[in-house]
XYZ file of C-alpha atoms in Angstrom:
728
model
C 14.755 6.653 20.889
C 14.767 3.012 19.816
C 13.780 2.232 16.235
C 12.700 -1.239 17.363
C 9.018 -1.711 18.185
C 8.089 -4.190 20.905
C 4.673 -5.826 20.658
C 2.533 -8.247 22.675
C 0.369 -9.866 19.969
C -1.973 -11.761 22.263
C -5.323 -11.317 23.899
C -5.691 -10.735 27.620
C -5.696 -13.789 29.811
C -8.947 -14.977 31.329
C -9.189 -15.507 35.102
C -7.033 -18.447 36.124
C -5.215 -18.443 32.817
C -1.765 -17.402 31.625
C -1.105 -16.500 27.968
C 2.436 -17.040 26.689
C 3.785 -15.978 23.277
C 6.097 -18.195 21.248
C 6.578 -19.369 17.666
C 6.711 -22.799 16.054
C 10.234 -24.169 16.316
C 10.011 -25.809 12.898
C 11.478 -25.169 9.463
C 8.299 -24.254 7.590
C 9.352 -20.914 6.096
C 7.022 -18.968 8.329
C 7.722 -17.469 11.708
C 4.314 -16.933 13.207
C 2.934 -16.027 16.602
C 1.449 -18.887 18.595
C 0.060 -18.053 22.018
C -0.343 -20.799 24.602
C -3.261 -20.406 27.002
C -2.158 -22.247 30.137
C -4.308 -23.457 33.023
C -2.968 -25.486 35.913
C 0.330 -26.049 34.112
C -1.257 -27.364 30.916
C -1.825 -25.750 27.511
C -5.588 -25.740 26.950
C -5.810 -23.542 23.865
C -3.576 -21.966 21.234
C -4.394 -18.610 19.672
C -2.485 -16.418 17.265
C -1.999 -12.793 16.263
C -5.532 -11.547 15.654
C -4.843 -7.992 14.493
C -6.145 -6.754 11.149
C -3.740 -6.832 8.231
C -1.544 -3.782 7.790
C 1.138 -3.798 5.055
C 3.511 -1.765 7.248
C 3.160 -3.899 10.385
C 1.341 -7.074 9.312
C 0.007 -9.496 11.895
C 2.039 -12.670 12.324
C -0.873 -15.053 11.959
C -0.277 -18.798 12.323
C -1.570 -21.552 10.041
C -3.275 -24.817 10.972
C 0.054 -26.357 11.959
C 0.604 -23.650 14.542
C -2.761 -23.991 16.194
C -2.381 -27.769 15.961
C 0.533 -27.768 18.392
C -1.608 -28.986 21.294
C -2.195 -32.284 19.523
C 1.547 -32.638 19.030
C 2.584 -31.579 22.546
C 0.193 -33.955 24.301
C 0.339 -36.739 21.734
C 0.179 -40.164 23.432
C 3.281 -41.245 21.504
C 5.528 -38.516 22.943
C 8.862 -39.918 24.061
C 8.746 -39.874 27.845
C 12.019 -41.364 29.072
C 15.355 -42.673 27.724
C 15.199 -46.070 26.039
C 17.490 -48.793 24.722
C 16.753 -50.877 21.645
C 15.924 -54.527 22.386
C 14.724 -55.798 19.002
C 15.939 -55.556 15.414
C 16.623 -52.107 13.978
C 13.404 -50.459 12.899
C 11.211 -52.823 14.926
C 10.255 -50.181 17.485
C 11.174 -52.539 20.347
C 12.766 -50.641 23.247
C 13.079 -50.821 27.004
C 13.122 -47.979 29.515
C 16.447 -47.034 31.087
C 17.653 -44.194 33.310
C 19.209 -40.981 32.022
C 22.548 -41.917 33.600
C 22.591 -45.290 31.862
C 21.604 -43.735 28.560
C 24.184 -40.951 28.702
C 26.921 -43.269 29.949
C 26.215 -45.610 27.025
C 26.280 -42.809 24.458
C 29.508 -41.390 25.885
C 31.173 -44.794 25.967
C 30.193 -45.532 22.361
C 31.346 -42.135 21.126
C 34.753 -42.622 22.709
C 34.991 -46.154 21.329
C 34.091 -45.157 17.772
C 36.496 -42.223 17.824
C 39.315 -44.376 19.158
C 38.775 -47.234 16.707
C 37.706 -45.459 13.507
C 38.343 -41.735 13.928
C 35.918 -38.817 14.038
C 35.056 -39.129 10.351
C 33.129 -42.310 11.158
C 30.596 -40.244 13.133
C 27.788 -38.700 11.084
C 25.799 -35.687 12.235
C 22.253 -36.415 11.070
C 20.703 -33.588 13.091
C 18.483 -31.220 11.167
C 15.682 -28.696 11.566
C 13.013 -30.644 13.387
C 13.606 -28.367 16.340
C 14.767 -24.931 15.242
C 15.636 -21.775 17.155
C 18.723 -19.724 17.933
C 19.818 -21.620 21.067
C 18.265 -25.086 21.232
C 18.302 -26.028 17.547
C 20.792 -27.899 15.382
C 23.740 -25.654 16.377
C 23.642 -27.289 19.820
C 24.464 -30.639 18.205
C 27.077 -29.155 15.871
C 28.821 -27.347 18.728
C 28.991 -30.599 20.697
C 30.251 -32.783 17.846
C 32.781 -30.233 16.639
C 34.190 -29.853 20.163
C 34.475 -33.650 20.284
C 36.860 -33.532 17.344
C 34.461 -33.252 14.450
C 32.262 -35.517 12.371
C 31.202 -36.166 8.806
C 28.741 -33.473 7.719
C 26.123 -33.501 4.981
C 26.816 -30.252 3.203
C 24.087 -29.398 0.715
C 20.861 -27.584 1.537
C 18.155 -30.204 0.988
C 15.531 -27.619 0.085
C 17.413 -25.008 -1.868
C 20.955 -26.006 -2.871
C 20.283 -25.295 -6.562
C 19.331 -21.748 -5.641
C 22.188 -21.373 -3.129
C 24.652 -22.390 -5.831
C 23.093 -20.313 -8.599
C 22.922 -17.130 -6.527
C 26.615 -17.459 -5.715
C 27.580 -18.202 -9.327
C 25.388 -15.517 -10.908
C 25.351 -12.682 -8.378
C 28.494 -13.417 -6.369
C 26.905 -13.598 -2.925
C 26.736 -16.467 -0.460
C 23.715 -14.948 1.268
C 20.976 -16.368 -0.925
C 18.346 -15.348 1.612
C 19.127 -11.705 0.956
C 19.165 -11.965 -2.828
C 15.468 -11.539 -3.575
C 13.032 -8.853 -2.558
C 10.737 -7.932 0.298
C 7.054 -8.868 0.024
C 6.319 -5.164 0.532
C 7.573 -4.728 -3.048
C 5.089 -7.167 -4.600
C 2.573 -4.350 -5.099
C 5.057 -2.440 -7.285
C 5.083 -5.163 -9.982
C 2.940 -4.992 -13.093
C 3.393 -8.723 -13.629
C 4.457 -11.506 -11.274
C 5.439 -14.885 -12.733
C 5.219 -17.360 -9.847
C 7.321 -20.271 -11.068
C 7.064 -23.428 -8.965
C 6.365 -21.258 -5.916
C 3.306 -21.743 -3.704
C 3.353 -19.926 -0.360
C -0.275 -20.972 0.044
C 0.959 -24.550 0.489
C 4.444 -24.149 1.930
C 4.085 -20.959 4.010
C 6.953 -19.151 2.333
C 7.083 -16.318 4.838
C 4.466 -15.265 7.371
C 2.019 -12.951 5.616
C 3.283 -13.647 2.090
C -0.164 -14.575 0.794
C -1.608 -11.358 2.237
C 1.043 -9.311 0.427
C 0.253 -11.127 -2.822
C -3.454 -10.420 -2.402
C -2.566 -6.781 -1.771
C -0.434 -6.695 -4.936
C -3.320 -8.157 -6.920
C -5.636 -5.413 -5.618
C -3.038 -2.858 -6.730
C -3.240 -4.208 -10.271
C -0.469 -6.778 -10.468
C -1.188 -9.604 -12.904
C -0.212 -13.017 -11.479
C 0.642 -16.037 -13.607
C 1.557 -19.397 -12.042
C 3.710 -21.973 -13.832
C 3.551 -25.358 -12.114
C 2.718 -29.022 -12.850
C -0.168 -28.640 -10.380
C -2.750 -25.957 -9.812
C -1.591 -25.172 -6.293
C -3.486 -23.536 -3.450
C -1.721 -20.284 -4.326
C -2.614 -20.517 -7.987
C -6.231 -21.365 -7.252
C -6.559 -18.370 -4.931
C -4.567 -15.731 -6.816
C -3.593 -16.561 -10.380
C -5.048 -14.770 -13.369
C -3.663 -17.646 -15.415
C -2.193 -21.066 -14.662
C 0.286 -22.672 -17.045
C 0.897 -26.398 -16.601
C 4.442 -27.670 -17.171
C 6.099 -31.082 -16.987
C 8.369 -31.523 -13.957
C 12.113 -31.110 -14.615
C 11.582 -29.115 -17.833
C 11.436 -25.604 -16.389
C 14.868 -24.583 -17.688
C 13.809 -25.396 -21.258
C 10.741 -23.169 -20.945
C 12.769 -20.258 -19.565
C 15.449 -20.641 -22.219
C 12.800 -20.616 -24.958
C 11.129 -17.545 -23.458
C 14.482 -15.796 -23.418
C 14.994 -16.777 -27.071
C 11.721 -15.031 -27.927
C 12.681 -11.919 -25.973
C 16.023 -11.657 -27.765
C 14.599 -12.524 -31.185
C 11.924 -9.844 -30.811
C 14.527 -7.356 -29.596
C 12.611 -6.915 -26.338
C 15.640 -7.222 -24.078
C 17.303 -4.203 -22.473
C 20.570 -3.966 -24.389
C 21.821 -0.893 -22.538
C 21.252 -2.645 -19.207
C 23.025 -5.751 -20.513
C 25.993 -3.718 -21.729
C 26.411 -2.163 -18.299
C 25.453 -4.887 -15.855
C 25.441 -8.332 -17.537
C 28.478 -10.462 -18.334
C 28.331 -13.093 -21.058
C 25.043 -12.305 -22.728
C 26.899 -11.054 -25.821
C 30.163 -11.967 -27.473
C 33.243 -9.928 -26.671
C 34.011 -10.484 -23.016
C 33.710 -14.272 -23.370
C 35.240 -16.743 -25.848
C 33.853 -16.657 -29.384
C 30.607 -18.606 -29.682
C 30.337 -19.082 -25.916
C 27.849 -16.291 -25.119
C 24.318 -16.937 -23.949
C 22.946 -15.207 -27.058
C 24.860 -17.710 -29.234
C 23.329 -20.615 -27.335
C 19.819 -19.175 -27.551
C 20.087 -18.662 -31.289
C 21.581 -22.109 -31.846
C 24.888 -20.748 -33.121
C 26.856 -22.943 -30.739
C 24.981 -26.232 -31.216
C 22.798 -25.825 -34.301
C 19.518 -25.849 -32.350
C 17.725 -22.513 -31.936
C 15.901 -22.587 -28.596
C 12.543 -21.673 -30.058
C 9.136 -22.113 -28.416
C 8.518 -24.988 -30.831
C 11.686 -26.675 -29.552
C 10.545 -26.257 -25.946
C 6.904 -27.179 -26.484
C 7.590 -30.875 -27.005
C 9.841 -30.905 -23.928
C 7.698 -28.933 -21.495
C 4.133 -29.676 -22.548
C 3.474 -25.926 -22.845
C 2.131 -24.935 -26.282
C 4.594 -22.905 -28.346
C 2.154 -20.021 -28.662
C 1.821 -19.868 -24.857
C 5.602 -19.773 -24.394
C 5.840 -16.965 -26.966
C 2.995 -14.977 -25.387
C 4.399 -15.323 -21.858
C 7.830 -14.168 -23.025
C 6.476 -11.079 -24.768
C 4.227 -10.216 -21.835
C 7.078 -10.546 -19.355
C 9.436 -8.419 -21.469
C 6.880 -5.662 -22.046
C 5.549 -5.435 -18.495
C 7.642 -2.820 -16.722
C 8.486 -3.737 -14.046
C 8.023 -7.502 -14.034
C 9.014 -9.998 -11.368
C 10.017 -13.629 -11.680
C 9.323 -15.261 -8.313
C 10.956 -18.714 -8.355
C 10.345 -21.460 -5.855
C 12.779 -24.157 -4.777
C 10.835 -27.069 -6.302
C 12.003 -26.712 -9.955
C 15.570 -26.677 -8.624
C 15.076 -29.981 -6.828
C 15.630 -31.776 -10.131
C 18.402 -33.646 -11.929
C 19.888 -30.398 -13.309
C 18.213 -28.008 -10.920
C 20.896 -25.341 -11.100
C 20.005 -24.765 -14.769
C 16.463 -23.699 -13.843
C 17.635 -21.011 -11.430
C 20.409 -19.759 -13.688
C 18.031 -19.529 -16.650
C 15.555 -17.593 -14.493
C 18.199 -15.137 -13.308
C 19.381 -14.675 -16.890
C 15.876 -13.793 -18.109
C 15.361 -11.373 -15.217
C 18.714 -9.737 -15.963
C 18.477 -9.240 -19.729
C 15.034 -7.650 -19.352
C 16.482 -5.143 -16.883
C 14.390 -6.310 -13.924
C 17.185 -7.047 -11.433
C 17.731 -4.430 -8.744
C 14.751 -2.212 -9.579
C 11.560 -1.453 -7.649
C 8.864 -3.902 -8.692
C 11.355 -6.152 -10.450
C 13.134 -9.194 -9.116
C 16.415 -11.050 -9.323
C 14.473 -14.287 -9.785
C 15.451 -15.414 -6.276
C 12.731 -16.744 -4.000
C 13.922 -15.316 -0.681
C 13.931 -11.652 0.150
C 15.236 -10.990 3.646
C 17.278 -7.988 2.594
C 17.268 -6.424 6.033
C 17.232 -9.156 8.648
C 18.062 -8.277 12.212
C 21.405 -9.129 13.764
C 20.171 -11.968 15.934
C 22.812 -14.626 16.469
C 22.628 -18.367 16.983
C 24.610 -20.563 19.355
C 28.216 -20.516 18.095
C 29.318 -23.881 16.764
C 32.976 -23.297 15.918
C 34.534 -25.073 12.979
C 34.361 -28.746 12.137
C 37.860 -30.263 12.343
C 36.746 -32.880 9.790
C 36.723 -31.087 6.437
C 35.420 -33.883 4.215
C 31.692 -33.662 3.521
C 29.030 -35.493 1.531
C 26.127 -34.039 -0.457
C 22.892 -34.612 1.491
C 20.950 -36.518 -1.214
C 23.713 -39.148 -1.301
C 23.186 -40.246 2.306
C 21.694 -43.646 1.419
C 24.601 -44.390 -0.899
C 27.128 -43.167 1.678
C 25.694 -45.616 4.220
C 25.533 -48.429 1.661
C 29.044 -48.111 0.216
C 31.220 -45.822 2.342
C 34.878 -45.755 1.359
C 34.348 -48.537 -1.185
C 32.047 -46.161 -3.049
C 34.544 -43.298 -3.007
C 33.127 -41.562 0.061
C 35.483 -40.121 2.699
C 34.462 -42.487 5.524
C 32.652 -45.631 6.554
C 29.921 -44.393 8.899
C 29.946 -46.295 12.187
C 27.911 -43.947 14.378
C 25.003 -41.607 13.668
C 23.815 -38.850 15.996
C 20.400 -37.466 15.073
C 19.026 -34.592 17.159
C 15.784 -33.235 15.725
C 16.502 -34.884 12.386
C 14.507 -37.360 10.331
C 16.876 -37.967 7.449
C 15.946 -41.632 7.118
C 12.552 -40.328 6.010
C 13.484 -37.066 4.303
C 16.523 -38.063 2.267
C 15.857 -39.878 -1.010
C 15.440 -43.658 -1.237
C 14.080 -44.494 2.201
C 14.164 -48.263 1.659
C 17.839 -48.225 0.691
C 18.560 -46.129 3.773
C 16.922 -48.634 6.101
C 18.693 -51.522 4.351
C 22.118 -49.885 4.610
C 22.530 -49.718 8.383
C 24.234 -53.069 8.990
C 27.645 -51.439 9.079
C 26.518 -48.682 11.445
C 27.379 -49.794 14.964
C 25.569 -47.171 17.024
C 22.740 -44.686 16.456
C 21.458 -42.022 18.844
C 17.979 -40.599 18.302
C 17.218 -37.416 20.256
C 13.713 -36.236 19.487
C 10.057 -36.013 20.498
C 8.722 -39.190 18.855
C 9.778 -42.534 17.438
C 10.117 -41.089 13.959
C 11.243 -43.329 11.074
C 14.792 -42.291 12.012
C 14.529 -42.711 15.780
C 12.961 -46.167 15.333
C 16.405 -47.312 14.144
C 18.287 -45.862 17.129
C 20.174 -47.884 19.723
C 19.636 -45.236 22.394
C 16.632 -42.881 22.403
C 16.797 -39.583 24.287
C 13.545 -37.645 24.872
C 13.889 -33.922 24.162
C 11.674 -31.020 25.111
C 9.509 -29.183 22.605
C 9.727 -25.415 22.179
C 6.850 -24.964 24.659
C 9.019 -26.441 27.428
C 11.977 -24.041 27.259
C 12.902 -20.447 26.439
C 14.447 -19.387 23.148
C 14.420 -16.749 20.405
C 13.758 -17.057 16.680
C 13.683 -15.032 13.459
C 12.021 -15.388 10.029
C 14.063 -16.667 7.119
C 11.905 -16.245 4.039
C 11.888 -12.462 3.843
C 8.415 -11.657 5.109
C 9.228 -8.922 7.606
C 12.021 -8.010 9.985
C 11.379 -9.175 13.494
C 12.279 -11.591 16.236
C 10.025 -13.599 18.520
C 10.834 -14.487 22.106
C 9.812 -18.116 22.609
C 8.699 -17.980 26.209
C 8.409 -21.240 28.102
C 4.768 -22.144 28.626
C 4.934 -25.388 30.611
C 7.458 -27.374 32.605
C 9.382 -30.093 30.729
C 7.075 -33.061 30.324
C 7.847 -36.541 31.637
C 11.649 -36.991 31.753
C 12.321 -34.815 28.688
C 15.376 -32.557 28.709
C 16.518 -29.594 26.643
C 18.888 -30.436 23.784
C 21.620 -28.145 25.053
C 21.386 -29.701 28.534
C 21.667 -33.209 27.083
C 24.809 -32.226 25.197
C 26.209 -30.507 28.280
C 25.801 -33.702 30.298
C 27.425 -35.733 27.525
C 30.302 -33.275 27.205
C 31.243 -33.795 30.849
C 31.325 -37.551 30.293
C 33.642 -37.425 27.279
C 36.080 -34.811 28.524
C 34.878 -31.669 26.704
C 35.433 -28.472 28.637
C 33.419 -25.309 28.083
C 30.523 -26.658 26.071
C 27.908 -24.717 28.030
C 29.320 -21.731 29.845
C 26.136 -19.726 30.478
C 22.635 -20.040 31.777
C 19.751 -20.154 29.312
C 18.863 -16.540 30.147
C 22.466 -15.382 29.634
C 22.690 -17.140 26.286
C 19.450 -15.612 25.061
C 20.455 -12.123 26.110
C 23.837 -12.474 24.384
C 22.367 -13.976 21.199
C 19.853 -11.129 21.000
C 22.533 -8.438 21.159
C 22.982 -6.100 19.232
C 19.616 -6.590 17.508
C 17.643 -6.087 20.720
C 18.193 -2.897 22.699
C 15.675 -3.719 25.456
C 15.837 -7.400 26.305
C 13.347 -7.085 29.166
C 10.701 -5.608 26.863
C 11.473 -8.223 24.240
C 11.134 -11.179 26.608
C 7.986 -9.788 28.178
C 6.191 -8.486 25.103
C 7.171 -11.323 22.774
C 7.830 -9.643 19.408
C 10.495 -7.131 18.355
C 9.968 -5.360 15.006
C 13.137 -4.067 13.368
C 13.354 -1.197 10.865
C 12.914 -2.163 7.232
C 15.975 -1.948 4.959
C 16.597 1.082 2.795
C 15.906 -0.975 -0.324
C 13.184 -3.598 -0.588
C 14.848 -5.146 -3.643
C 18.220 -6.901 -3.589
C 21.094 -5.519 -5.694
C 19.517 -2.054 -5.858
C 22.823 -0.448 -4.887
C 24.626 -2.286 -7.679
C 22.146 -1.107 -10.301
C 21.404 2.360 -8.912
C 24.802 3.300 -7.541
C 27.136 1.235 -9.707
C 28.533 -0.846 -6.855
C 30.216 -3.893 -8.484
C 28.702 -7.327 -8.023
C 30.986 -9.701 -6.111
C 31.605 -11.825 -9.194
C 34.918 -12.087 -11.093
C 33.592 -9.681 -13.732
C 31.859 -7.349 -11.266
C 28.611 -7.947 -13.191
C 25.656 -10.340 -13.209
C 27.317 -13.407 -14.685
C 25.060 -15.089 -17.215
C 28.379 -16.588 -18.307
C 30.101 -17.790 -15.138
C 33.843 -17.288 -15.064
C 33.996 -19.549 -12.020
C 32.418 -22.436 -13.931
C 34.456 -21.712 -17.029
C 37.604 -22.345 -15.004
C 36.161 -25.223 -12.930
C 33.145 -26.826 -14.662
C 32.837 -29.774 -12.244
C 33.223 -28.079 -8.866
C 31.981 -30.978 -6.708
C 32.783 -33.987 -8.855
C 29.053 -34.548 -9.326
C 28.830 -33.534 -12.984
C 29.837 -30.813 -15.438
C 28.019 -27.468 -15.242
C 28.478 -25.283 -18.352
C 29.276 -21.583 -17.829
C 25.916 -20.520 -19.344
C 22.396 -21.785 -18.526
C 21.928 -24.937 -20.586
C 19.136 -27.449 -21.106
C 19.812 -31.067 -20.146
C 17.131 -33.717 -20.517
C 16.601 -36.166 -17.630
C 17.544 -39.738 -18.480
C 15.051 -41.606 -16.260
C 13.169 -44.567 -17.729
C 9.919 -43.059 -19.004
C 9.064 -46.155 -21.040
C 8.473 -48.511 -18.122
C 7.472 -45.708 -15.757
C 5.531 -43.174 -17.832
C 4.316 -40.855 -15.072
C 6.483 -37.996 -13.787
C 6.396 -37.637 -10.001
C 6.500 -34.327 -8.169
C 6.583 -34.063 -4.367
C 5.008 -30.808 -3.121
C 4.618 -29.575 0.429
C 1.706 -30.539 2.653
C -0.325 -27.897 4.458
C -0.682 -30.395 7.324
C 3.047 -30.960 7.903
C 6.385 -29.224 8.068
C 8.361 -31.832 6.144
C 7.821 -34.889 8.380
C 6.894 -32.915 11.515
C 3.199 -33.396 12.415
C 3.222 -36.567 10.300
C 1.699 -38.549 13.186
C -1.174 -36.138 13.961
C -4.486 -37.566 12.719
C -6.561 -34.457 13.463
C -4.178 -32.088 11.672
C -3.840 -34.456 8.723
C -7.463 -33.716 7.798
C -6.322 -30.277 6.631
C -4.476 -31.834 3.690
C -4.986 -35.618 3.399
C -2.294 -37.741 1.776
C -3.342 -38.809 -1.714
C -1.663 -39.233 -5.072
C -2.986 -36.638 -7.515
C -3.696 -38.015 -10.993
C -5.327 -36.481 -14.057
C -8.661 -38.036 -15.141
C -7.153 -39.159 -18.468
C -4.394 -41.099 -16.685
C -6.819 -42.567 -14.157
C -9.221 -43.688 -16.870
C -6.433 -45.316 -18.851
C -5.620 -47.412 -15.756
C -9.203 -48.101 -14.694
C -8.791 -46.169 -11.453
C -11.550 -44.361 -9.553
C -11.246 -41.394 -7.207
C -10.487 -42.493 -3.635
C -9.367 -45.978 -4.649
C -6.214 -47.352 -2.948
C -3.391 -47.544 -5.481
C 0.198 -48.684 -5.597
C 2.733 -46.167 -6.915
C 6.014 -47.832 -7.825
C 9.283 -47.789 -9.744
C 12.672 -49.502 -9.479
C 13.366 -47.666 -6.202
C 10.346 -48.885 -4.267
C 6.614 -48.561 -3.827
C 4.003 -46.845 -1.688
C 0.270 -47.324 -1.229
C -2.267 -44.510 -0.760
C -5.595 -43.323 -2.171
C -5.730 -41.753 -5.616
C -7.232 -38.275 -6.000
C -8.484 -37.843 -9.553
C -8.295 -34.146 -10.448
C -7.819 -31.868 -13.416
C -5.586 -29.682 -11.249
C -2.560 -31.665 -12.440
C -1.054 -32.076 -15.907
C -1.690 -35.364 -17.737
C 1.350 -37.625 -17.442
C 2.191 -36.242 -13.984
C 1.331 -37.441 -10.480
C 2.092 -35.797 -7.158
C 2.582 -37.130 -3.631
C 3.084 -34.689 -0.772
C 6.461 -35.090 0.920
C 6.907 -35.915 4.586
C 4.594 -38.872 5.285
C 6.334 -41.328 7.611
C 7.952 -44.293 5.868
C 6.185 -47.454 7.058
C 7.079 -50.513 4.962
C 4.963 -53.646 5.111
C 6.123 -57.235 4.902
C 6.545 -56.917 1.128
C 8.779 -53.855 1.532
C 6.204 -51.455 0.063
C 5.469 -48.358 2.096
C 1.936 -48.147 3.474
C 1.756 -44.448 4.375
C 2.276 -42.492 1.155
C 5.950 -41.685 1.800
C 7.231 -39.926 -1.322
C 10.822 -40.905 -0.589
C 9.946 -44.555 -1.073
C 10.139 -43.578 -4.766
C 12.966 -41.027 -5.067
C 16.478 -41.755 -6.295
C 19.494 -41.144 -4.060
C 21.470 -38.967 -6.452
C 22.596 -35.363 -6.543
C 22.340 -32.707 -9.213
C 25.761 -31.450 -10.377
C 25.444 -28.572 -7.885
C 24.676 -30.973 -5.010
C 20.913 -30.391 -4.989
C 18.322 -33.042 -4.236
C 16.354 -34.443 -7.189
C 12.998 -35.077 -5.521
C 11.108 -33.837 -8.595
C 12.929 -35.900 -11.243
C 11.493 -39.378 -10.803
C 9.332 -41.596 -12.994
C 6.649 -43.949 -11.620
C 3.707 -46.133 -12.606
C 0.392 -46.492 -10.773
C -1.832 -49.571 -10.505
C -4.735 -50.609 -8.309
C -3.503 -51.724 -4.896
């Protein structure tokens, strides 16, 4: 008998209506059920999974973005047919052309660029604007790799600091299986939610319900964040405000208290932790030596950290003691504190504190890693093959790559950009520099649903279908359950829109690629679902397949319980990294010490005294939905500012203000609130970059203000930026 459960999480269709189950094909962290109610070939309503919450089989309930898909699907600005640019780049001036003319032009330009400059001059700017196992970014990668390769952007824009730190500390490349299941939340006595707000960013379908359940079971929840987030407001027993980019200092000071008070688990450290004590590492190089100030003369006391972080010393001390004494305790870290100038230090300091208190690999504890998909199904995605071009560039350096190319030490001068479902001109740092650095780029293809800030710069625009207009399959990635959703086609492709994989198949024939698409859509989906799905007919008809949960809900349980070695050089949790000791500058982006270490940002806080953080919007998935006025009412774009800072600048709530620094400027209303720390402002990421005649953005685009630089690990630094605010 199959261990997989097949479900149809939708209500019965009304007369004359068809109800089709799918899931949003976007990179929001959730993977929810959205049901399209179709009449006469048009979606007239969207519903979701309406079952009551059950911790064993929770409903996969969608958020406002999911039920707002009608507005997006039938938006008057949907791309309807292929177009060619007729005006200056970014002007939005295009003319309609046929598919044959568009594809012939793209093929001709690809062959020309490859012949004249080589494949390295082609940049793949495709991303996760359209995600699924068949029609997502792998379709573009497969095509470009079969063409001979391209320049890739290698670092994870959301989570590279965590990706790197998990590999360095725990020895695994699978960072999404290095945390714990939300089913384990209820086993914790204390949960420290550090820069993590699933109530804003949908970090796993049902995560908030599991947290509410844990709270009912007696778990104490403390949130540490520069803002009182939606999650904190709903769940936290206590909120601790912290200055952006200082999280590592707070964690290091808390660990100092734990060690000084002898509250760490020495027996656990002796068995499972490498580099906490002297002996196995060079003299004076241990983490304990750094904490106590033996290596640099500065004990990492709460008083030391208080002036850095804005958290009172007594609060740091109390939090440390509470975390060490609560058994078990969990440190649930978000990505945001790692999107800073030295973001890897935050994650490594968190993992170190979790380890020395004996909380890694135990029920109710945590490794400090945000994700927790420890038992994902074996669903596959479209195979891409390898990229023949091995040189890559860290994602946050895209603007500088375009501006300087080989002259700036990069591996290529970019002459062509192919963007399928990507909006990197909006989502990478320093949007103005990006737009100003395209003179050397000879050809841009934008394949998408709208004239996004990226597609507006394209030479050829190709209209793609949305997930409602094709079949596909998808899985969750943030660890909230083990299931797959069949994304059943609800409506025929609109206008002249085509599926991504079909566009690439047509192009492949024009440029001499053989074997790009060798199967029908149905054959691909059946193959990609095997061996996870044992009854494809039930899966495609019912809509949801639930897989068995893993044996352990907490990552690294077999290492701690059964003594299986970690896949690190020492076989232990490496608080002292042997990999970094032998190669401290692995990417040429900066030195990373072998132990977690505090580094102060060097941004100009004299001229620009306000620290900027860029949280998620509940009305968008990054920049997706950024053009939907009805959905935007869920979470309007404002700049949060503390009343003290607003009063000092003579600003009133709701007043239009200009936020600026040396990078650029944006204009949006100010929201005066005590839900943010004094000296800090926040602008939600993802608003579409729309510069006026003076070059200042008019839409509240956070990346008009962010620096195009990378942390030493390759991470983005969205949350290490200084700004000033004045009346607009």
